[in-house]
CSV table of C-alpha atoms in Angstrom, one decimal:
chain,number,residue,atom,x,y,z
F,646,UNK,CA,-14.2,-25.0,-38.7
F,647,UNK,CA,-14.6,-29.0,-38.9
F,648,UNK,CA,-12.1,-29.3,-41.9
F,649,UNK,CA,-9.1,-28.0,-39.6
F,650,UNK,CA,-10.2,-30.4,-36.2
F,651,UNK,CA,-7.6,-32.8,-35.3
F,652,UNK,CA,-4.7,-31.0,-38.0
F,653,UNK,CA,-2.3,-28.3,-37.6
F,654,UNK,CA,-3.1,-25.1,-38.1
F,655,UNK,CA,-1.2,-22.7,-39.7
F,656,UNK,CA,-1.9,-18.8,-38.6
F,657,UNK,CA,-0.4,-15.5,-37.5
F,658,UNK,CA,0.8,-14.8,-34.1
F,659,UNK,CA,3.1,-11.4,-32.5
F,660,UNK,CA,6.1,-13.0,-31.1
F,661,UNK,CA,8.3,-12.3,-28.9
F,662,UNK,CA,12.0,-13.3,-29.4
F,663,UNK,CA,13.8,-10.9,-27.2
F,664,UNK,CA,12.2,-9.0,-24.0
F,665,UNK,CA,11.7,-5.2,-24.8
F,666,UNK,CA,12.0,-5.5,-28.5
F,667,UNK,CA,8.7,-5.4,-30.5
F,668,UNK,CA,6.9,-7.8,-31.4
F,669,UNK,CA,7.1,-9.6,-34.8
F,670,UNK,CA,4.2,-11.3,-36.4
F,671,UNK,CA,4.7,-14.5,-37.6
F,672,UNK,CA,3.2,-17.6,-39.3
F,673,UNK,CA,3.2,-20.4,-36.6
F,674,UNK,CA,2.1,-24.2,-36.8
F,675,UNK,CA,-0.8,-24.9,-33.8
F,676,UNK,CA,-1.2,-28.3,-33.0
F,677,UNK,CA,-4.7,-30.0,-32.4
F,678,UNK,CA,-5.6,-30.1,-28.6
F,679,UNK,CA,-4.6,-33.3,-26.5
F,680,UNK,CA,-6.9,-34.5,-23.9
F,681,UNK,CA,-8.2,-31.9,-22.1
F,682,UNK,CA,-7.3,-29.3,-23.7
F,683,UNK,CA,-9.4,-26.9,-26.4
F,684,UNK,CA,-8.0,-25.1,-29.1
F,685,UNK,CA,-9.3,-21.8,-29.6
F,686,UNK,CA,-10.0,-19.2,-32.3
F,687,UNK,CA,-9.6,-15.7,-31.4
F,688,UNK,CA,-11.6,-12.9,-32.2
F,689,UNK,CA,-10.7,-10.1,-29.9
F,690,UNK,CA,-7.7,-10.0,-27.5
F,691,UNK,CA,-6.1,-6.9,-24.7
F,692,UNK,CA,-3.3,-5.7,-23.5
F,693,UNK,CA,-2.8,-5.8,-20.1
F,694,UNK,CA,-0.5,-4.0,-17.5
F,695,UNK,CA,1.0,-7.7,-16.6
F,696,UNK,CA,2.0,-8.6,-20.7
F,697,UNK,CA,4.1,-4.9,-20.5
F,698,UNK,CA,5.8,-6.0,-16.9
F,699,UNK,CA,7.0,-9.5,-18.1
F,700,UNK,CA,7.6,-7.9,-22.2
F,701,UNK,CA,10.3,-5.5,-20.5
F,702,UNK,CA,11.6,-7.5,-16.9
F,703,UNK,CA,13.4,-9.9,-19.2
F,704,UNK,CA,11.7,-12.7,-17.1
F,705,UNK,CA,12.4,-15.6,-19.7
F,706,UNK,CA,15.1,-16.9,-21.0
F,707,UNK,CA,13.3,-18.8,-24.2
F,708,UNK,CA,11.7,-17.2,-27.1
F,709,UNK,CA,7.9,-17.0,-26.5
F,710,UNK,CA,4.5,-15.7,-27.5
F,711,UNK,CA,4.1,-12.8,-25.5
F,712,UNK,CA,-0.2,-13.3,-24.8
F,713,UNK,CA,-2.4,-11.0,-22.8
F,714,UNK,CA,-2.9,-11.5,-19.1
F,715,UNK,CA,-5.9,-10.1,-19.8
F,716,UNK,CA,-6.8,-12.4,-22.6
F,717,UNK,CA,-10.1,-12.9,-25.0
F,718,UNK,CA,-12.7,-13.5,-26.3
F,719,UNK,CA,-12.6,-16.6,-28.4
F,720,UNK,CA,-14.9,-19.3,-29.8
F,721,UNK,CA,-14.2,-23.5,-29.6
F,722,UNK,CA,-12.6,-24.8,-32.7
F,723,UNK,CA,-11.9,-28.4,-31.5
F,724,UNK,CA,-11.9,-30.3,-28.2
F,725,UNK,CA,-9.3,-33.1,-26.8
F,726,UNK,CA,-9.9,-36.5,-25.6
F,727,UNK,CA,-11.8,-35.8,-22.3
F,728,UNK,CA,-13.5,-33.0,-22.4
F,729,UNK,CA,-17.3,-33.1,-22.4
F,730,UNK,CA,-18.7,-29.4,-21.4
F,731,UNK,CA,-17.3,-27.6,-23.9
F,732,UNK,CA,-17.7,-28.0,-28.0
F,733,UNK,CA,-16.8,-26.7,-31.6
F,734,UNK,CA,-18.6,-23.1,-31.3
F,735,UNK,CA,-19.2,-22.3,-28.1
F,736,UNK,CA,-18.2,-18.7,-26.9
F,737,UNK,CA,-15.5,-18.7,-24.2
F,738,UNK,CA,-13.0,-16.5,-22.4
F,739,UNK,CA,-10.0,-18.1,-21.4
F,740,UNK,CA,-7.9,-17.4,-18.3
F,741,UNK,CA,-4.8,-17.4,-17.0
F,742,UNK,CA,-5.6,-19.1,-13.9
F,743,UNK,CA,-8.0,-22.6,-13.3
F,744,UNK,CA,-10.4,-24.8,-12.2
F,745,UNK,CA,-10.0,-28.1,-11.9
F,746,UNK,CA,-12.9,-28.8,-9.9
F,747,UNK,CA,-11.4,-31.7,-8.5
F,748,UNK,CA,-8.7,-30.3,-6.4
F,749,UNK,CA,-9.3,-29.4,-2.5
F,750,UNK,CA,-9.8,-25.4,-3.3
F,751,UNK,CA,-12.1,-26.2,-6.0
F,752,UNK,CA,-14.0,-27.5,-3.9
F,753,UNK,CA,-14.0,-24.9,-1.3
F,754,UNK,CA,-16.4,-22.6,-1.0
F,755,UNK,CA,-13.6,-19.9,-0.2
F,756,UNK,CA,-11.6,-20.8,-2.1
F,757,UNK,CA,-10.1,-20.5,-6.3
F,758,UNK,CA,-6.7,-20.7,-5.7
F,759,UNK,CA,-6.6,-24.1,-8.2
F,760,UNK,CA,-3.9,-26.8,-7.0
F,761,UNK,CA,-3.2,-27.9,-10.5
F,762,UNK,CA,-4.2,-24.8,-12.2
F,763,UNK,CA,-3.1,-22.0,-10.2
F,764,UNK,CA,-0.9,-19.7,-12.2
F,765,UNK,CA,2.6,-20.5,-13.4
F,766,UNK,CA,4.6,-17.8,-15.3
F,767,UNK,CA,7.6,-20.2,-15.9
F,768,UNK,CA,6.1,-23.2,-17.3
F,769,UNK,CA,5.7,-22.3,-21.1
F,770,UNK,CA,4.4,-25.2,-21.9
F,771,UNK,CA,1.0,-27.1,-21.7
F,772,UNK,CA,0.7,-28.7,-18.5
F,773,UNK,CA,-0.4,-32.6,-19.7
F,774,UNK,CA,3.0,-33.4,-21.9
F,775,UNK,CA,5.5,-30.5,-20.8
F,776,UNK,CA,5.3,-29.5,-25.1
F,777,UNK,CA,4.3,-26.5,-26.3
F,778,UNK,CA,1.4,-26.5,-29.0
F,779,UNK,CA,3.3,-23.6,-31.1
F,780,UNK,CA,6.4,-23.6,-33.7
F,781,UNK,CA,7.9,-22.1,-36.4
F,782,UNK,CA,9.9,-24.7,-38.7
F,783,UNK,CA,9.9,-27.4,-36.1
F,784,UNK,CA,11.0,-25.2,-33.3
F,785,UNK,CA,8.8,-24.8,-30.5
F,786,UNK,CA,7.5,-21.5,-29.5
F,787,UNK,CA,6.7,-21.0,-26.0
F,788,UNK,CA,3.2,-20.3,-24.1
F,789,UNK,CA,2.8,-17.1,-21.6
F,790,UNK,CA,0.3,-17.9,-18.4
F,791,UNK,CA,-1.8,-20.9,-19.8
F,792,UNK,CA,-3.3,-18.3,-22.6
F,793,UNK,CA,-0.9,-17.2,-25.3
F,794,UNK,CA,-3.8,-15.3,-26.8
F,795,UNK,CA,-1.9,-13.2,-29.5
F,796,UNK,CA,-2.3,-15.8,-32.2
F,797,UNK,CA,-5.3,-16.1,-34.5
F,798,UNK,CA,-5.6,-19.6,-32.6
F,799,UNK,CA,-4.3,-21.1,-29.2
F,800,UNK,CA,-4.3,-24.3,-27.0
F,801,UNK,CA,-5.7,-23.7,-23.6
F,802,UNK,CA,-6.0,-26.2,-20.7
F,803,UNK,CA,-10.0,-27.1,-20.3
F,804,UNK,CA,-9.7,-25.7,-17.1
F,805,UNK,CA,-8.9,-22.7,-18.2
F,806,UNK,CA,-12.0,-22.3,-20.3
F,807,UNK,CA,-15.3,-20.3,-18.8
F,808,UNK,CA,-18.1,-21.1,-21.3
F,809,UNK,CA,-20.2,-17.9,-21.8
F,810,UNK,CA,-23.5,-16.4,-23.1
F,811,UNK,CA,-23.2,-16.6,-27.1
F,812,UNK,CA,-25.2,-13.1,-27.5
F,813,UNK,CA,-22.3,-11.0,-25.1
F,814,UNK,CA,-20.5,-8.3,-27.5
F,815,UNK,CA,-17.2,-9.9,-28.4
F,816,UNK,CA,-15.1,-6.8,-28.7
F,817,UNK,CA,-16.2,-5.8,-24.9
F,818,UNK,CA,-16.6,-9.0,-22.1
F,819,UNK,CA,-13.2,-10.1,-23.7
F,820,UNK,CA,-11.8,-7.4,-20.9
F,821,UNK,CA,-13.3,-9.7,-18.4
F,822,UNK,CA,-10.6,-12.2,-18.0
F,823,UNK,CA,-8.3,-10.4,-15.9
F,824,UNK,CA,-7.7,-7.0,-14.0
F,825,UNK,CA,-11.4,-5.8,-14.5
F,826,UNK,CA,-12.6,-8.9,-12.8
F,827,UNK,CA,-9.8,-9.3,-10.3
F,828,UNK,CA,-10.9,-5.2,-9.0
F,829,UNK,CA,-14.4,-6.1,-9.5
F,830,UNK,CA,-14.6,-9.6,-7.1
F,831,UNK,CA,-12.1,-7.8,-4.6
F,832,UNK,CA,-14.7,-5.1,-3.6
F,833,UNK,CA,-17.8,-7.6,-3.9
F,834,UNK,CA,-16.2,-11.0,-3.1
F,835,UNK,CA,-14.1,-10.1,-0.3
F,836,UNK,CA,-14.6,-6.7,0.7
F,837,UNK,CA,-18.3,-6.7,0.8
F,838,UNK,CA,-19.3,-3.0,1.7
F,839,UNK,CA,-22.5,-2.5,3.0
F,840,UNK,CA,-24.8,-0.4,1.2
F,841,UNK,CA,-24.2,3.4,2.1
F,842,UNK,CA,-20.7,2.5,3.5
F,843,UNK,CA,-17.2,4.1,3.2
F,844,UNK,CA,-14.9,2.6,0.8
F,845,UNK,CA,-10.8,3.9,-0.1
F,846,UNK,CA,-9.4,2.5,-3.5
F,847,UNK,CA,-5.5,3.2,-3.5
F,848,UNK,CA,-4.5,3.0,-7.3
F,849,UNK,CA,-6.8,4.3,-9.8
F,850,UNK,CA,-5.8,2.2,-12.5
F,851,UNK,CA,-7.5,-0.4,-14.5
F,852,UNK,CA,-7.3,-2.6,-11.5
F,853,UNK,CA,-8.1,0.1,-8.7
F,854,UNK,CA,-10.8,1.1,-11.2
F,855,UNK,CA,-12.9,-2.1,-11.3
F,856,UNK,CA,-12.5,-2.3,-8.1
F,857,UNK,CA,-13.8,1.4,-7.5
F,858,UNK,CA,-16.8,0.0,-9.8
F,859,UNK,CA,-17.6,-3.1,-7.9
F,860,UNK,CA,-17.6,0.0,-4.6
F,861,UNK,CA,-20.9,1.5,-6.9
F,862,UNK,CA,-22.5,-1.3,-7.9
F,863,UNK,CA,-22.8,-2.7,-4.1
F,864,UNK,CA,-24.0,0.8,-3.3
F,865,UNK,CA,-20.9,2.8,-1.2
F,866,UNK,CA,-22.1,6.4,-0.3
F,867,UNK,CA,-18.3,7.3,-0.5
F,868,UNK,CA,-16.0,6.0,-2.6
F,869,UNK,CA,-12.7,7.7,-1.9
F,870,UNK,CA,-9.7,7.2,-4.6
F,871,UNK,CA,-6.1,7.6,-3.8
F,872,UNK,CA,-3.3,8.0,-6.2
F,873,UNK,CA,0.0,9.7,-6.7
F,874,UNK,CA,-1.3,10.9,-10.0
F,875,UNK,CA,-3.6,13.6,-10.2
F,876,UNK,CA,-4.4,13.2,-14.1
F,877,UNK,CA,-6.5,10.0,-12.8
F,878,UNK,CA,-8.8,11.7,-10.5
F,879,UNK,CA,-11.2,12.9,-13.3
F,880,UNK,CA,-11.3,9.8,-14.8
F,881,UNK,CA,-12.4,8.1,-11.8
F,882,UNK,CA,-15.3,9.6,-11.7
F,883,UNK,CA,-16.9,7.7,-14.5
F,884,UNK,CA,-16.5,5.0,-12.1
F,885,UNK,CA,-18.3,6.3,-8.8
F,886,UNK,CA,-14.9,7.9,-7.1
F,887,UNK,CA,-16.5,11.0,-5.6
F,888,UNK,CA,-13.1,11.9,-3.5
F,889,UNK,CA,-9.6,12.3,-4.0
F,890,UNK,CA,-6.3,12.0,-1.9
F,891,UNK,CA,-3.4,12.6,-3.2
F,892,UNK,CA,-0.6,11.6,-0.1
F,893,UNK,CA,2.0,14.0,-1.9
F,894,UNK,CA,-0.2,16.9,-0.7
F,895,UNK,CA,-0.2,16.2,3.3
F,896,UNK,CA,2.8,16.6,5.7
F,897,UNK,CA,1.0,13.3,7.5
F,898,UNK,CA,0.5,9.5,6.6
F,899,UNK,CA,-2.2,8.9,4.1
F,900,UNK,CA,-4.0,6.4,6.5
F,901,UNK,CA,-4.1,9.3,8.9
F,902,UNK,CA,-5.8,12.0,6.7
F,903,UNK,CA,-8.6,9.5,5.7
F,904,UNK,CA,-9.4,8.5,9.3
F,905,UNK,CA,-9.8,12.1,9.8
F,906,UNK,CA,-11.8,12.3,7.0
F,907,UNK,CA,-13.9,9.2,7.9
F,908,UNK,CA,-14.9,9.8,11.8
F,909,UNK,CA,-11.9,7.1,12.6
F,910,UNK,CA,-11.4,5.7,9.0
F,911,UNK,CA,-13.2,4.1,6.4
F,912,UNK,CA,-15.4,1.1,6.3
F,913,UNK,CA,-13.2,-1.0,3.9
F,914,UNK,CA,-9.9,-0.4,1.4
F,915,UNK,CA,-8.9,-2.0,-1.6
F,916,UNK,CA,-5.3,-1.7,-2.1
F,917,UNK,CA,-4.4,-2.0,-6.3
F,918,UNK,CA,-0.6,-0.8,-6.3
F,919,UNK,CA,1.5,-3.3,-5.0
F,920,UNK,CA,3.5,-1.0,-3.3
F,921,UNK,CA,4.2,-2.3,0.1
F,922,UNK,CA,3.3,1.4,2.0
F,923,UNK,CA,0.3,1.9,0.7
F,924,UNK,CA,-1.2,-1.6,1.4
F,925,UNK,CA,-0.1,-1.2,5.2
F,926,UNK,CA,-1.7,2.8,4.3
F,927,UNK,CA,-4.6,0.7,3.1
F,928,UNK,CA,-4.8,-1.3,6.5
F,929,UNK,CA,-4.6,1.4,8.7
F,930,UNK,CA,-7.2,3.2,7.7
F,931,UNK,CA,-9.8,1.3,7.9
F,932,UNK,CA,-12.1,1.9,11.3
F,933,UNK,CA,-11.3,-0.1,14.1
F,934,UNK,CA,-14.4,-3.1,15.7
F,935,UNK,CA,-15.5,-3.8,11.7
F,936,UNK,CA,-13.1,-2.4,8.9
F,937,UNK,CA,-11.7,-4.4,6.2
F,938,UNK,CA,-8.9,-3.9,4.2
F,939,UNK,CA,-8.1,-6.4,0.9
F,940,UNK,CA,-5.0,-6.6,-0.6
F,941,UNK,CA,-4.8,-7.1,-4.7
F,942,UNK,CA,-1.3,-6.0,-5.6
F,943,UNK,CA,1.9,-8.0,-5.8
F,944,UNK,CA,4.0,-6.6,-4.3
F,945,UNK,CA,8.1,-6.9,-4.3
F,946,UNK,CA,9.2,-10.4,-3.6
F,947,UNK,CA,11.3,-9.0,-0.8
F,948,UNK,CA,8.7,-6.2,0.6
F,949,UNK,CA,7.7,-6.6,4.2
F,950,UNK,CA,4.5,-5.7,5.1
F,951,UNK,CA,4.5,-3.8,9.1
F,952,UNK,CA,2.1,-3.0,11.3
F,953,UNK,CA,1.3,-2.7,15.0
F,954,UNK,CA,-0.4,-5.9,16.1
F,955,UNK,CA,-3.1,-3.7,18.0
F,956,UNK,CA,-4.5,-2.9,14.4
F,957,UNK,CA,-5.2,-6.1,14.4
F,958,UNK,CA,-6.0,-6.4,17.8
F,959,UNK,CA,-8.3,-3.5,17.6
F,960,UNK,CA,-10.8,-5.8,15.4
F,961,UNK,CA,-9.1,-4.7,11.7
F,962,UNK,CA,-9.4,-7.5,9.0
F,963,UNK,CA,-6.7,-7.8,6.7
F,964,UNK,CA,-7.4,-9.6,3.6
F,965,UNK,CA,-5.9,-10.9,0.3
F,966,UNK,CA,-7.6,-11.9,-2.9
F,967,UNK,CA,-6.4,-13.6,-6.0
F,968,UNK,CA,-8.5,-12.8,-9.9
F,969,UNK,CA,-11.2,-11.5,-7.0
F,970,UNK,CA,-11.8,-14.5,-5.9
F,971,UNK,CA,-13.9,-15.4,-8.9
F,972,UNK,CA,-13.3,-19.6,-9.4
F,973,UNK,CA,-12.8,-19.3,-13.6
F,974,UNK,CA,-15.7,-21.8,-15.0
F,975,UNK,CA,-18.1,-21.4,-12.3
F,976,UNK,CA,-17.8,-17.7,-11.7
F,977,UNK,CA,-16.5,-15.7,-14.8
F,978,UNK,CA,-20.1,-16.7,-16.4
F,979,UNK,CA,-22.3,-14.7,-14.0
F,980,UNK,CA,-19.5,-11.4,-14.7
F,981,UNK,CA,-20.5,-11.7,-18.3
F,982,UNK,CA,-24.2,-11.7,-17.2
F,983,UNK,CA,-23.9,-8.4,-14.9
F,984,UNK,CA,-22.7,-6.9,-17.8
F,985,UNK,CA,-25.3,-8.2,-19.9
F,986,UNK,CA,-28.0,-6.7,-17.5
F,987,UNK,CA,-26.0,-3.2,-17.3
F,988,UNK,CA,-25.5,-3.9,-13.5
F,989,UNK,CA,-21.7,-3.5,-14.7
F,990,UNK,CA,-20.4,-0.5,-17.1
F,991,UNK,CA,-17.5,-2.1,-19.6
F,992,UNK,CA,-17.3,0.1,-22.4
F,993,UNK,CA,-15.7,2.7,-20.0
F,994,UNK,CA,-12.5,0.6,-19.5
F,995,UNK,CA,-11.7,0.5,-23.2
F,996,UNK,CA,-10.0,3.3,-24.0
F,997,UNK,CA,-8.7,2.2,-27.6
F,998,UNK,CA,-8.8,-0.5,-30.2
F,999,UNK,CA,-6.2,-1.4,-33.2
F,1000,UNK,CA,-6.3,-4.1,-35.9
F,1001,UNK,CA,-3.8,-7.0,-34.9
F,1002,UNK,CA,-1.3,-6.0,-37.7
F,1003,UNK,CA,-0.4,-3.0,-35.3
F,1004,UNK,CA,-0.2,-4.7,-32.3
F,1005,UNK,CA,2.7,-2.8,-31.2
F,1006,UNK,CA,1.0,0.5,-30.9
F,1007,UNK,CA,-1.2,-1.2,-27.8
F,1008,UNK,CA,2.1,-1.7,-26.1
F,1009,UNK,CA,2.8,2.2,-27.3
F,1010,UNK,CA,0.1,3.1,-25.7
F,1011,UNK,CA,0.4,1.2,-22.3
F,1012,UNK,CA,3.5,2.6,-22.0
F,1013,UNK,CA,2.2,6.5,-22.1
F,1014,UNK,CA,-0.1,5.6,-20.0
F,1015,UNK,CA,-2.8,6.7,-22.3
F,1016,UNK,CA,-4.2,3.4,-21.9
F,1017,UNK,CA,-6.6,1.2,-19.6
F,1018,UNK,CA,-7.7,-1.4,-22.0
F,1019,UNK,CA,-7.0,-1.9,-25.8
F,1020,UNK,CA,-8.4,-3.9,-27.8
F,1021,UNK,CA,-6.8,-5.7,-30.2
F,1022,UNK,CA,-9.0,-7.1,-33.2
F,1023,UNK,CA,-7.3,-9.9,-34.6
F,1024,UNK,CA,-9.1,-10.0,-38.3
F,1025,UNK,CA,-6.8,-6.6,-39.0
């Protein structure tokens, strides 16, 4: 790799040039990294849930790479000016949020919501000159979420980079960087069950999923899914969920069957919808004096979220999390590492792989549904 550091590189990406359509794969210029920034070479990439929702909602108005949320696994091909803990080589997975480690939440303990960092899905752009790092022919070609992951190489902000063990499968931790993590550090960042204790996951998706897992690794006697979707429930048991709700089949609230269920309701909830009713469900039926209920889906920008302030009052905890409350660098390291010591099960989440030349059949298969993670490998 030292004969391209510091030049252009010329390689395939998928873009995107209208929302909806499929993408086209194209030869784009990268430019080298400026300071602090890496550029990247990718080996492996996913599709997540989030790349579909921004492909289809027509959310930009510029053409642009159209990159996992979920993003890679990549190695270093060249550093910029500044950057010291990273070099030509080393194993990495990207992310689509930061860590500065200089900002006031970096340097909370509670805290990895990154002032400089944080996620921004309107910039396009990298964040030290405003430019992109991509074209075709002089024209620029936009960046999605910090990331822009499928193109054989990318530009990431340092920050942006977790450095990881060399000897971790590439085609499996590359799932790590986004909604497997985010479920995952929900359960055992913020909602902390006790061993033996009673734990509801509303959504059994990817997201609801992890977070289901992250219920069985810290040892929940009961890990009770809920979903709209019956086809999920059998599936979920790969990942601990021993029960199943489904609120279509009760004449009464969901919150109200699983509190009967629970002796006065479960010991925590992790809500992975977004869906405004089932994260006040989600509240609600936790037990009263020590449940906790975390939030980890976004939810409409113009949802409310009601409840009677004697849930509250009765000694309910309502929480939010953002990617789990894993900070990037520091964290996402340690994830790799559970898998490494099968603590944490990830071949389970894939569900299919195609060469990068068919990229489109990952969006195919999102869309069916068929799909919780597919890896894309970007040699094909």
């Amino acid at each position: 790799m030292a004969s391209t550091r510091g030049k252009v590189i010329k390689c395939r990406a998928a873009v995107a040039w209208e929302a909806g359509k499929p993408l086209v794969i194209e030869e784009v210029e990268v430019a080298p990294p400026q300071a602090n920034e890496v550029r990247l070479k990718i080996l492996y990439t996913a599709l997540c849930h989030t790349d579909v929702y921004f492909w289809e909602a027509k959310v930009y108005s510029s053409n642009f790479i159209c990159s996992l949320y979920l993003v890679t696994f990549q190695i270093v091909e060249s550093v910029g000016e500044g950057v010291t803990d990273l070099a030509p080589g080393d194993h990495v997975l990207p992310v689509f949020t930061g860590e500065c480690k200089a900002c006031a939440h970096c340097k909370s303990e509670e805290s990895n919501m990154c002032d400089l960092l944080r996620i921004n899905t309107d910039r396009g752009v990298m964040i030290g000159d405003g430019q992109s790092r991509f074209s075709i022919n002089g024209k620029p070609i936009y960046h999605f979420v910090g990331t822009s992951t499928f193109s054989e190489y990318t530009v990431v902000h340092v920050g942006c980079v977790a450095k990881i063990n060399p000897s971790a499968p590439l085609d499996k931790v590359c799932i790590l960087s986004c909604g497997i993590s985010t479920g995952l550090g929900a359960t055992l960042n913020v909602a902390k069950p006790p061993k033996g204790s009673t734990v509801a996951i509303f959504g059994l998706g990817a997201v609801g999923l992890a977070a289901a897992e992250g219920a069985r690794i810290a040892g929940a006697s009961r890990i009770i899914g809920v979903d709209l979707n019956p086809s999920r429930f059998n599936e979920a048991k790969k990942f601990g969920v021993n029960e199943f709700v489904n609120p279509k089949d009760h004449d009464k609230p969901v919150q109200q069957v699983l509190a009967e269920m629970t002796n006065g309701g479960v010991d925590r909830s992790v809500e992975c919808t977004g869906n405004v009713d089932a994260m006040i469900s989600a509240f609600e039926c936790v037990h009263d004096g020590w449940g906790v209920a975390v939030l980890v889906g976004v939810p409409h920008k113009d949802a409310v979220f009601k409840t009677n302030p004697m849930n509250v009052l009765n000694e309910r905890t309502l929480k939010g999390t953002f990617f789990g409350n894993y900070k990037p660098r520091s964290d996402l390291p340690s994830v790799v590492e559970m898998y490494m010591k099968k603590e944490l099960e990830i071949e389970k989440f894939i569900t299919h792989e195609v060469p990068f030349s068919e990229i489109n059949k990952a969006f195919d298969y999102m869309l069916q549904g068929v799909s919780l993670r597919c890896i894309i490998r970007m040699e094909g």
